[in-house]
Coordinates of C-alpha atoms in Angstrom, one line a residue:
M92 CA -10.7 -9.1 -33.7
T93 CA -9.7 -5.5 -35.2
E94 CA -5.8 -5.2 -35.0
P95 CA -4.2 -3.9 -31.5
F96 CA -3.1 -0.4 -30.8
L97 CA -0.2 -2.1 -28.4
S98 CA 1.4 -5.6 -29.5
A99 CA 4.5 -6.7 -27.4
R100 CA 6.3 -10.1 -29.3
N101 CA 9.2 -11.9 -27.3
V102 CA 10.0 -9.7 -25.0
H103 CA 13.1 -9.8 -23.1
V104 CA 14.5 -7.5 -20.6
Y105 CA 18.0 -7.4 -18.9
F106 CA 19.4 -5.8 -16.1
Q107 CA 23.1 -4.7 -15.7
L108 CA 24.2 -5.7 -12.4
P109 CA 26.6 -3.6 -10.5
G110 CA 29.4 -6.2 -10.3
G111 CA 29.4 -8.3 -13.7
G112 CA 26.5 -9.5 -15.3
R113 CA 22.9 -9.3 -15.2
L114 CA 19.6 -10.2 -14.3
H115 CA 17.2 -11.8 -16.6
A116 CA 13.9 -9.8 -15.4
V117 CA 11.1 -10.5 -18.6
R118 CA 11.4 -13.9 -20.7
G119 CA 9.8 -13.7 -23.8
I120 CA 6.4 -11.7 -23.5
D121 CA 3.7 -11.9 -26.2
L122 CA 0.5 -9.7 -25.4
D123 CA -2.1 -7.6 -27.1
L124 CA -4.1 -4.6 -25.6
F125 CA -6.8 -3.6 -27.9
R126 CA -9.4 -0.5 -27.9
G127 CA -11.0 0.3 -24.6
E128 CA -9.5 -3.1 -22.9
T129 CA -8.2 -3.7 -19.9
V130 CA -5.7 -6.2 -18.9
A131 CA -4.2 -6.5 -15.9
I132 CA -0.7 -8.1 -14.6
V133 CA -0.8 -9.8 -11.5
G134 CA 2.6 -11.7 -9.6
E135 CA 4.4 -11.2 -6.6
S136 CA 6.8 -8.7 -6.3
G137 CA 9.8 -9.7 -9.0
A138 CA 7.7 -11.3 -11.1
G139 CA 8.8 -8.3 -13.7
K140 CA 5.4 -6.6 -14.3
S141 CA 6.7 -2.9 -13.7
A142 CA 10.0 -4.1 -15.9
F143 CA 7.6 -5.3 -18.7
A144 CA 5.0 -1.6 -18.5
K145 CA 8.7 0.3 -18.0
A146 CA 10.5 -1.0 -20.9
I147 CA 7.4 -0.4 -23.0
L148 CA 8.4 3.4 -22.9
H149 CA 12.0 3.1 -21.8
L150 CA 11.5 4.0 -18.5
H151 CA 15.1 1.8 -17.2
Q152 CA 17.1 4.4 -19.4
L153 CA 18.7 7.3 -17.9
P154 CA 17.1 9.5 -16.7
F155 CA 14.9 7.6 -15.0
T156 CA 16.6 5.3 -13.5
P157 CA 20.7 4.1 -13.2
N158 CA 20.3 0.7 -14.9
R159 CA 21.0 0.2 -18.2
T160 CA 18.7 -2.2 -19.5
K161 CA 18.8 -4.3 -23.1
I162 CA 15.5 -4.6 -24.8
E163 CA 15.0 -7.4 -26.8
G164 CA 12.3 -8.2 -29.0
S165 CA 9.2 -6.0 -30.7
V166 CA 6.2 -3.6 -28.8
S167 CA 4.8 -2.4 -32.2
L168 CA 2.9 0.4 -31.6
N169 CA 0.0 0.5 -34.7
A170 CA -2.0 4.2 -33.3
P171 CA -2.2 7.2 -33.9
F172 CA 1.4 6.4 -36.2
S173 CA 3.0 3.0 -36.2
A174 CA 6.4 1.9 -34.6
D175 CA 8.5 -0.5 -33.5
L176 CA 9.3 1.2 -29.4
V177 CA 11.9 -1.5 -28.2
R178 CA 14.0 0.0 -32.1
A179 CA 13.1 3.6 -32.4
G180 CA 15.4 7.0 -31.5
D181 CA 14.7 9.1 -28.7
D182 CA 12.4 11.6 -31.0
V183 CA 10.0 8.7 -31.4
I184 CA 9.6 7.4 -27.5
R185 CA 9.0 11.2 -26.9
D186 CA 6.4 11.3 -29.3
A187 CA 4.8 8.0 -27.8
R188 CA 5.3 9.3 -24.1
A189 CA 4.0 12.7 -25.3
R190 CA 1.1 11.0 -27.3
A191 CA 0.0 7.5 -27.4
V192 CA 1.3 5.7 -24.2
G193 CA -0.1 7.6 -20.6
M194 CA 2.0 6.6 -17.9
I195 CA 0.1 6.9 -14.2
F196 CA 2.5 5.5 -11.3
Q197 CA 1.7 4.7 -7.9
D198 CA 3.3 7.5 -5.6
A199 CA 1.7 10.6 -7.2
L200 CA 3.8 12.5 -4.2
S201 CA 7.1 11.6 -6.1
A202 CA 5.8 11.2 -9.3
L203 CA 4.8 15.3 -9.4
N204 CA 6.6 18.2 -9.2
P205 CA 7.3 19.4 -5.5
V206 CA 8.3 22.9 -6.5
H207 CA 5.4 23.8 -9.5
R208 CA 1.8 24.4 -8.5
I209 CA -0.6 21.2 -9.6
G210 CA -2.4 23.8 -12.7
N211 CA 1.3 24.5 -14.0
Q212 CA 1.8 20.8 -14.2
I213 CA -1.3 19.9 -15.7
E214 CA -0.9 23.4 -18.0
E215 CA 2.2 21.7 -19.4
A216 CA 1.0 18.8 -19.9
L217 CA -2.0 19.9 -21.9
R218 CA 0.4 22.8 -24.0
Q219 CA 2.8 19.0 -25.4
V220 CA -0.9 18.6 -27.1
E221 CA -1.6 22.7 -28.6
P222 CA 1.6 23.9 -28.3
G223 CA 0.2 27.2 -29.6
I224 CA -2.5 28.3 -27.1
D225 CA -2.9 30.7 -24.9
R226 CA -2.4 31.3 -21.4
E227 CA -5.8 32.5 -20.5
S228 CA -8.0 29.4 -22.6
A229 CA -5.2 27.2 -21.2
M230 CA -6.2 27.5 -17.6
N231 CA -9.5 27.7 -18.7
Q232 CA -8.7 23.6 -19.7
V233 CA -6.7 23.4 -17.2
Y234 CA -9.5 24.9 -15.0
N235 CA -12.4 22.5 -16.2
I236 CA -10.0 19.5 -15.7
V237 CA -9.4 19.8 -12.5
R238 CA -13.3 20.2 -12.0
A239 CA -13.5 16.8 -14.1
I240 CA -11.4 14.8 -11.9
G241 CA -13.5 15.7 -8.6
L242 CA -11.1 17.8 -7.1
P243 CA -12.7 19.7 -5.0
D244 CA -12.4 23.9 -4.7
P245 CA -11.0 23.5 -7.9
E246 CA -9.4 26.9 -7.9
R247 CA -7.2 26.3 -4.9
A248 CA -6.6 23.5 -5.9
I249 CA -4.9 25.0 -8.8
R250 CA -2.2 27.2 -7.0
A251 CA -1.5 24.3 -4.0
F252 CA 1.8 22.1 -4.8
P253 CA 1.5 18.8 -4.3
H254 CA 2.7 18.3 -0.8
Q255 CA -0.8 20.6 0.0
L256 CA -3.6 17.8 -1.5
S257 CA -3.9 13.8 -0.3
G258 CA -2.8 11.4 -1.3
G259 CA -6.0 10.6 -3.6
Q260 CA -5.9 14.2 -4.6
C261 CA -2.1 13.7 -6.0
Q262 CA -3.2 10.3 -7.4
R263 CA -6.6 12.1 -9.7
V264 CA -4.3 14.8 -10.9
M265 CA -1.2 12.9 -12.0
I266 CA -4.7 10.4 -14.3
A267 CA -5.4 14.1 -15.0
I268 CA -2.0 14.6 -17.0
A269 CA -1.9 11.4 -18.0
A270 CA -5.4 11.8 -19.8
V271 CA -5.2 16.0 -21.0
R272 CA -2.7 14.6 -24.1
F273 CA -5.7 11.9 -25.3
P274 CA -3.4 9.1 -25.4
V275 CA -4.2 5.7 -27.0
A276 CA -3.6 3.9 -23.4
L277 CA -2.8 4.0 -20.4
I278 CA -0.3 2.2 -18.2
A279 CA -1.4 2.2 -14.5
D280 CA 1.4 0.6 -12.2
E281 CA -0.1 0.1 -8.5
P282 CA -2.1 3.1 -9.5
T283 CA -3.9 2.5 -6.5
T284 CA -2.3 0.0 -3.6
A285 CA -2.0 3.0 -1.2
L286 CA -4.9 4.5 -1.2
D287 CA -8.0 4.2 1.5
V288 CA -11.1 1.8 0.2
T289 CA -13.7 4.7 -0.5
V290 CA -10.9 6.7 -2.3
Q291 CA -9.9 3.7 -4.3
A292 CA -13.0 3.5 -5.4
Q293 CA -12.7 6.6 -7.1
I294 CA -10.0 6.6 -8.3
L295 CA -10.9 3.1 -10.1
M296 CA -13.8 5.1 -11.2
L297 CA -12.3 7.8 -13.1
L298 CA -10.4 5.8 -14.7
K299 CA -13.4 3.5 -15.8
S300 CA -14.8 7.1 -16.8
I301 CA -11.9 8.4 -18.8
Q302 CA -11.4 5.0 -20.9
D303 CA -14.7 4.7 -21.8
V304 CA -14.6 8.5 -23.2
R305 CA -11.9 8.3 -25.2
G306 CA -11.4 4.4 -25.9
M307 CA -8.5 3.7 -24.9
G308 CA -7.1 0.9 -24.2
M309 CA -4.7 0.1 -19.8
L310 CA -2.7 -1.9 -19.2
F311 CA -3.3 -2.3 -14.8
I312 CA -0.5 -3.7 -12.5
S313 CA -1.3 -4.5 -9.2
H314 CA -1.1 -6.5 -6.7
D315 CA -4.1 -6.0 -5.0
L316 CA -6.5 -9.0 -6.6
G317 CA -9.9 -7.7 -5.2
V318 CA -8.8 -4.1 -7.9
V319 CA -8.4 -6.5 -10.6
A320 CA -11.6 -8.7 -10.5
E321 CA -13.1 -5.2 -10.1
I322 CA -11.3 -3.3 -13.5
A323 CA -10.1 -6.1 -15.3
D324 CA -11.1 -7.7 -18.3
R325 CA -9.1 -10.2 -18.7
V326 CA -5.5 -11.1 -16.4
A327 CA -2.0 -12.2 -17.3
V328 CA -0.5 -13.7 -14.0
M329 CA 3.6 -13.8 -14.3
Y330 CA 5.8 -15.8 -12.2
A331 CA 9.6 -15.4 -12.5
G332 CA 9.7 -13.2 -15.5
E333 CA 6.6 -15.4 -18.2
I334 CA 3.8 -15.5 -18.7
V335 CA 2.2 -18.6 -16.6
E336 CA -1.7 -18.7 -17.8
I337 CA -3.4 -15.1 -19.6
G338 CA -7.4 -15.6 -20.1
T339 CA -10.4 -13.2 -18.9
S340 CA -10.5 -11.9 -15.6
A341 CA -14.0 -14.5 -15.0
K342 CA -12.0 -17.8 -16.3
V343 CA -8.8 -16.6 -14.6
F344 CA -10.3 -16.1 -11.0
S345 CA -13.7 -19.1 -11.7
A346 CA -11.2 -21.7 -13.3
P347 CA -7.1 -21.0 -12.8
E348 CA -5.6 -23.7 -14.5
H349 CA -1.5 -22.3 -13.7
A350 CA -0.2 -24.2 -9.8
Y351 CA 0.8 -20.6 -9.2
T352 CA -2.5 -18.6 -10.3
R353 CA -4.1 -20.7 -7.8
A354 CA -1.4 -20.3 -5.1
L355 CA -1.7 -16.7 -5.5
L356 CA -5.5 -16.6 -5.7
A357 CA -5.2 -18.5 -2.1
S358 CA -2.2 -16.2 -1.3
R359 CA -5.6 -13.0 -1.0
P360 CA -6.7 -12.7 2.2
G361 CA -9.5 -11.1 3.9
M362 CA -13.3 -12.9 2.3
G363 CA -12.1 -17.4 3.4
S364 CA -10.6 -16.2 6.3
R365 CA -7.8 -18.8 6.7
R366 CA -6.1 -16.9 10.7
R367 CA -8.5 -17.0 13.3
P368 CA -6.8 -15.6 16.0
T369 CA -6.9 -17.2 20.1
D370 CA -9.9 -15.9 21.6
P371 CA -8.2 -13.6 24.0
A372 CA -10.6 -14.5 27.4
A373 CA -7.8 -17.6 27.3
I374 CA -4.9 -15.4 27.1
G375 CA -3.4 -12.3 29.2
S376 CA -2.8 -11.3 32.5
T377 CA -5.9 -11.5 35.3
K378 CA -6.9 -10.7 38.3
K379 CA -8.4 -12.0 41.5
T380 CA -11.5 -9.9 42.3
G381 CA -14.1 -11.4 44.9
G382 CA -12.7 -15.2 43.6
K383 CA -13.2 -14.4 39.8
A384 CA -10.6 -13.3 37.2
K385 CA -10.3 -10.3 35.7
S386 CA -8.6 -9.4 32.8
A387 CA -6.4 -5.2 33.1
P388 CA -6.4 -3.9 29.5
V389 CA -3.3 -3.4 27.9
L390 CA -5.0 -0.1 26.3
T391 CA -7.3 2.0 27.8
T392 CA -8.4 5.7 26.6
D393 CA -11.7 7.1 27.6
K394 CA -12.5 10.2 25.6
V395 CA -9.3 11.4 23.8
S396 CA -8.9 14.7 22.0
F397 CA -6.7 15.6 19.7
G398 CA -5.9 18.5 17.3
Y399 CA -2.8 20.0 15.8
R400 CA -2.5 23.6 16.6
S401 CA -1.0 25.9 14.3
R402 CA -0.3 29.8 13.3
L403 CA 0.3 31.9 10.1
F404 CA 0.5 35.8 10.3
G405 CA -0.1 35.6 14.0
R406 CA -3.2 33.9 14.0
G407 CA -3.9 30.7 15.8
S408 CA -6.1 27.8 14.9
H409 CA -6.6 24.2 16.2
R410 CA -8.1 22.0 14.3
F411 CA -8.9 18.9 15.5
V412 CA -8.0 15.0 14.1
L413 CA -9.3 12.8 17.3
Q414 CA -12.4 13.8 19.8
D415 CA -13.6 11.7 22.3
V416 CA -12.3 8.4 21.5
S417 CA -12.9 5.6 23.8
L418 CA -11.4 2.9 22.8
D419 CA -10.3 -0.8 25.0
I420 CA -8.0 -3.4 24.6
E421 CA -7.6 -6.8 26.7
P422 CA -4.9 -9.0 26.8
G423 CA -4.3 -11.0 23.7
E424 CA -6.8 -9.0 21.7
V425 CA -6.0 -8.5 18.1
H426 CA -8.6 -4.9 17.5
G427 CA -8.2 -3.4 13.7
L428 CA -8.6 0.1 13.6
V429 CA -9.8 1.5 10.4
G430 CA -11.0 4.3 8.6
E431 CA -10.6 6.8 5.5
S432 CA -7.1 8.3 5.2
G433 CA -7.2 10.8 7.1
S434 CA -9.4 9.4 9.8
G435 CA -7.2 9.9 12.5
K436 CA -6.2 6.4 13.1
S437 CA -2.3 6.5 13.3
T438 CA -2.4 9.8 14.8
F439 CA -4.2 7.7 17.3
G440 CA -1.7 5.3 17.6
R441 CA 1.2 8.2 18.4
L442 CA -0.9 8.6 21.4
A443 CA -0.9 4.9 23.1
L444 CA 3.0 4.7 22.6
G445 CA 2.6 8.6 23.9
F446 CA 4.6 10.6 21.5
L447 CA 1.8 13.1 21.1
K448 CA 0.2 14.3 24.3
P449 CA -4.3 14.2 24.6
D450 CA -5.8 17.5 24.7
S451 CA -8.5 16.2 26.8
G452 CA -9.3 12.2 28.3
S453 CA -7.7 9.8 29.7
I454 CA -4.9 7.2 28.4
K455 CA -4.0 4.4 29.7
T456 CA -0.4 2.4 28.4
C457 CA -0.3 -0.5 29.7
G458 CA -1.0 0.8 33.4
T459 CA 1.1 3.6 33.0
T460 CA -0.1 7.1 30.9
P461 CA 2.6 6.8 27.8
Y462 CA 3.7 10.9 27.7
A463 CA 3.5 11.4 31.4
V464 CA 6.4 8.8 32.6
R465 CA 10.4 9.0 33.0
G466 CA 13.3 7.9 32.7
V467 CA 13.7 4.3 34.0
H468 CA 9.8 4.0 33.5
R469 CA 10.2 4.9 29.6
R470 CA 12.2 2.5 29.3
D471 CA 9.2 -0.1 30.9
L472 CA 7.1 1.3 28.7
R473 CA 9.4 0.6 25.5
R474 CA 10.5 -2.9 26.1
N475 CA 6.9 -3.4 26.5
V476 CA 4.7 -1.5 23.6
Q477 CA 6.7 -2.6 20.5
V478 CA 5.5 -1.2 17.0
V479 CA 5.4 -2.1 13.0
Y480 CA 5.1 0.4 10.6
Q481 CA 4.3 -0.3 6.9
D482 CA 7.8 1.3 5.3
S483 CA 10.3 -1.1 6.9
A484 CA 13.2 0.8 4.2
T485 CA 13.1 3.6 5.9
A486 CA 12.1 1.8 9.8
L487 CA 15.4 0.2 9.5
N488 CA 19.0 1.8 9.7
P489 CA 20.3 0.9 6.3
R490 CA 23.8 1.3 8.1
M491 CA 22.7 -0.9 10.5
S492 CA 23.2 -5.2 9.7
L493 CA 19.5 -7.2 9.9
G494 CA 21.2 -9.0 13.1
H495 CA 21.8 -5.6 15.0
S496 CA 18.8 -4.2 14.2
A497 CA 17.3 -7.2 16.0
A498 CA 18.4 -7.1 19.0
E499 CA 19.1 -3.4 19.2
G500 CA 16.4 -3.7 22.0
L501 CA 18.4 -6.0 23.6
V502 CA 20.9 -4.3 24.7
I503 CA 19.2 -1.4 24.9
N504 CA 18.1 -3.4 28.4
G505 CA 20.7 -4.8 29.3
M506 CA 21.2 -8.0 27.2
A507 CA 25.2 -8.5 26.9
L508 CA 26.2 -8.9 23.2
E509 CA 26.8 -12.4 23.1
D510 CA 23.6 -13.0 24.4
A511 CA 21.2 -10.9 22.2
R512 CA 23.6 -12.1 18.8
E513 CA 22.2 -15.9 20.5
E514 CA 18.4 -14.4 21.3
V515 CA 18.4 -13.0 17.2
H516 CA 19.1 -16.2 15.8
R517 CA 16.2 -17.6 17.4
L518 CA 13.9 -14.3 16.7
F519 CA 15.4 -15.4 12.6
D520 CA 14.4 -18.9 13.4
R521 CA 10.2 -18.2 15.0
V522 CA 9.9 -15.0 11.9
R523 CA 11.2 -17.8 9.2
L524 CA 14.8 -15.8 7.7
P525 CA 18.1 -17.9 7.4
T526 CA 20.2 -16.9 9.9
A527 CA 22.7 -16.3 7.1
L528 CA 21.2 -12.6 6.6
M529 CA 21.9 -11.1 10.1
N530 CA 24.8 -10.3 8.1
R531 CA 23.0 -8.2 5.3
Y532 CA 21.9 -4.9 5.3
P533 CA 18.1 -3.7 5.0
H534 CA 18.9 -2.7 0.6
E535 CA 20.3 -6.3 0.5
V536 CA 16.7 -7.7 1.0
S537 CA 13.3 -8.0 0.1
G538 CA 11.0 -5.8 0.9
G539 CA 9.6 -8.9 2.6
Q540 CA 12.1 -10.1 4.5
R541 CA 12.8 -6.1 5.8
Q542 CA 9.3 -6.4 7.2
R543 CA 10.2 -10.1 8.8
V544 CA 13.1 -8.6 10.9
C545 CA 11.0 -5.7 11.7
I546 CA 8.7 -8.3 13.4
A547 CA 11.7 -9.8 14.7
R548 CA 12.6 -6.8 16.1
A549 CA 9.9 -5.8 17.8
I550 CA 8.8 -8.8 19.2
A551 CA 12.4 -9.5 21.0
T552 CA 11.6 -7.7 24.8
K553 CA 8.4 -9.4 24.9
P554 CA 5.9 -7.1 24.3
K555 CA 2.6 -6.7 26.1
L556 CA 1.1 -4.2 23.2
L557 CA 1.8 -4.9 19.5
I558 CA 0.9 -1.7 17.2
A559 CA 1.3 -2.7 13.4
D560 CA 0.3 0.8 11.1
E561 CA 0.0 -0.4 8.1
P562 CA 2.2 -3.2 8.1
V563 CA 1.7 -5.5 5.3
T564 CA 0.4 -2.8 3.1
A565 CA 3.1 -2.2 0.4
L566 CA 3.5 -5.9 0.2
D567 CA 2.4 -8.0 -3.0
V568 CA -0.5 -11.3 -1.9
S569 CA 1.5 -13.9 -1.2
V570 CA 4.0 -12.4 1.0
Q571 CA 1.4 -10.6 2.2
A572 CA -0.5 -13.7 3.4
Q573 CA 3.3 -15.4 5.0
I574 CA 3.9 -11.6 7.4
L575 CA 0.2 -11.9 8.3
D576 CA 0.5 -16.0 8.8
L577 CA 3.4 -15.3 11.5
F578 CA 1.3 -12.7 13.1
G579 CA -1.6 -15.1 13.8
E580 CA 1.2 -17.4 14.7
L581 CA 3.1 -15.5 17.1
Q582 CA -0.1 -14.0 18.5
A583 CA -1.3 -17.0 19.3
E584 CA 2.0 -18.3 21.0
L585 CA 2.8 -15.5 22.7
G586 CA -0.8 -14.5 24.1
L587 CA 0.2 -10.9 23.1
A588 CA -2.4 -7.9 22.3
M589 CA -2.5 -6.2 18.9
L590 CA -3.5 -2.9 17.6
L591 CA -4.0 -3.2 14.2
I592 CA -4.1 0.4 11.9
S593 CA -4.8 -0.6 8.5
H594 CA -6.8 0.6 5.5
D595 CA -7.0 -2.6 4.1
L596 CA -10.3 -4.1 4.8
G597 CA -9.8 -7.8 4.2
V598 CA -6.2 -8.1 5.8
V599 CA -7.9 -6.5 9.3
R600 CA -11.0 -9.0 8.7
E601 CA -8.4 -11.9 8.6
L602 CA -6.6 -11.0 11.2
S603 CA -8.6 -9.0 14.1
C604 CA -11.4 -10.2 16.5
K605 CA -12.3 -7.1 17.3
V606 CA -12.5 -4.2 14.7
S607 CA -13.7 -0.5 15.5
V608 CA -14.7 1.3 12.2
M609 CA -13.0 6.0 13.0
H610 CA -14.5 8.9 10.8
N611 CA -13.5 12.7 11.3
G612 CA -11.7 11.6 14.5
R613 CA -14.7 9.8 15.7
I614 CA -15.3 6.8 16.8
V615 CA -18.4 5.1 15.0
E616 CA -19.1 1.4 15.7
T617 CA -17.5 -1.2 17.6
G618 CA -18.4 -4.3 17.4
S619 CA -17.1 -8.4 16.6
T620 CA -15.1 -8.3 13.1
A621 CA -18.2 -10.8 12.0
D622 CA -20.7 -8.3 13.1
V623 CA -19.3 -5.1 11.4
F624 CA -17.9 -6.9 8.5
D625 CA -21.5 -8.9 7.9
H626 CA -23.9 -6.6 9.8
P627 CA -22.5 -2.5 9.8
R628 CA -24.5 -0.8 11.7
T629 CA -23.7 2.7 10.5
A630 CA -24.3 4.5 7.4
Y631 CA -20.3 5.4 7.1
S632 CA -19.3 1.3 7.8
Q633 CA -21.6 0.5 5.3
K634 CA -20.2 2.0 2.8
L635 CA -16.9 2.0 3.9
I636 CA -17.3 -1.9 3.3
S637 CA -19.3 -1.8 0.4
S638 CA -16.1 -0.1 -1.2
I639 CA -13.9 -3.2 -0.6
P640 CA -12.9 -3.8 -4.6
G641 CA -14.3 -7.2 -5.8
Q642 CA -16.5 -8.4 -3.9
N643 CA -19.5 -10.9 -5.8
S644 CA -16.5 -11.2 -8.1
P645 CA -15.5 -14.7 -9.4
L646 CA -12.5 -14.2 -7.0
D647 CA -14.3 -14.6 -3.9
K648 CA -15.4 -17.6 -4.9
V649 CA -12.7 -19.7 -5.8
A650 CA -10.6 -17.7 -3.0
V651 CA -13.3 -19.6 -0.6
R652 CA -13.0 -23.0 -3.0
T653 CA -8.7 -23.1 -2.8
T654 CA -9.9 -22.6 1.3
M655 CA -11.7 -25.6 1.7
A656 CA -10.0 -27.7 -0.6
G657 CA -6.7 -27.1 1.3
K658 CA -8.6 -27.8 4.7
G659 CA -9.5 -31.3 3.1

């Protein structure tokens, strides 16, 4: 076999802790990256995936992060020049970042400069390759690059600022900036996590096409096993800072050897469904009508439309986000709402909460018009309808302990502080959090633990409807599985209805009993989860479901096999 572009041997990474001592984050990693090869690193949060990748280019050091680190071992760069990156000086590292190894981060919007136009940022990267290029030639190349990465209206995109592009478009720009310098390798750290499945598929296709044309190696870090199955040649599984298993994608996914790998594969949601929501027909409030029990929907909308108004230079414009949306959710029903970014899913959730007023149509949440309620009726609505957001870090008050955050709704609704404290003990037990965490603050716990606190706070008031907007997207598969199990148990125990908004179709398939597909502000299909996923009727639903990464791969076969073994 030819010599690898990049070769890591016995790499250790230590973080200095503020109070003294150090954390051993990466423990003796050996890894090679060859021309044209994609090596994926998978594992749960805290396994050391990003710590290892950032150590290659010294991205743990100032000014990138305030944490000082110590790196031991060797990372040999064999092309386009020879160097040991662990012991290299600043000039060599800058040269490696500019000419040898490109880096793509998860949050493209925060990685791009918010005050510079897209064209200028691509031009800056281009000038590192061709310092003497004249302005006209540089802008011609920038135009060709923007057109090649598939941005609509390249002339407008070049003049745009990052906030004026979508997440998927910003990620394309990041890929262009990383690849324009003709590196021998790309490090892609969770490059598609926040994107919906169709944009995700486009980004993966773009990465592979650039890799094929340039012959680059790619180190791909992800907690999405479906994406890894789609793109990786080899897979390295990390746990507690070590690689516990490495092999070809087919081998690792079809015949995992390590117990941790098997547990990780069994945690993947969607294709081998483990959680079955309780039948809503057996749950919920009923009204006696003519001797028959009739359910009262907790959410009902009839031909709801909504648009955002803007005024620029005296001219008003109105852009519709939702059009003629009709949807009912019965007591105890978990209703999934899926679609691409910008389809109107989150806007619909805000309408159901009463944060927005529809332009036309009617909406009833728990029997009331949510945007019109006032006084005590509004407090009743807030008690009956709760929400869990994607970003638990911003959903919790950083100056408030976790226990106080969970008790906040109880105190607002009149419960005595001592009684609320006792109830929070029960809530922490219910969401499987140690009560010792009640006195900690959000930054002192993991993302999965913060999300459990958000769930505890949401169910504290015993709501009738829970609106979950991308509640597990940012979590790794093992924590994701725990949160989904928790949602399933709470739905069965409490009989609460859920509106599950997500672009992760595996999560929706696993937790929902009914699904609505939204496209360009309209619901194009509604039906049972099995019908929509197995027999989609509309062309858009078929396109959306066919974009799920990892289908028909060894990953799905082992997921189903592991699940069946667990049941036996």
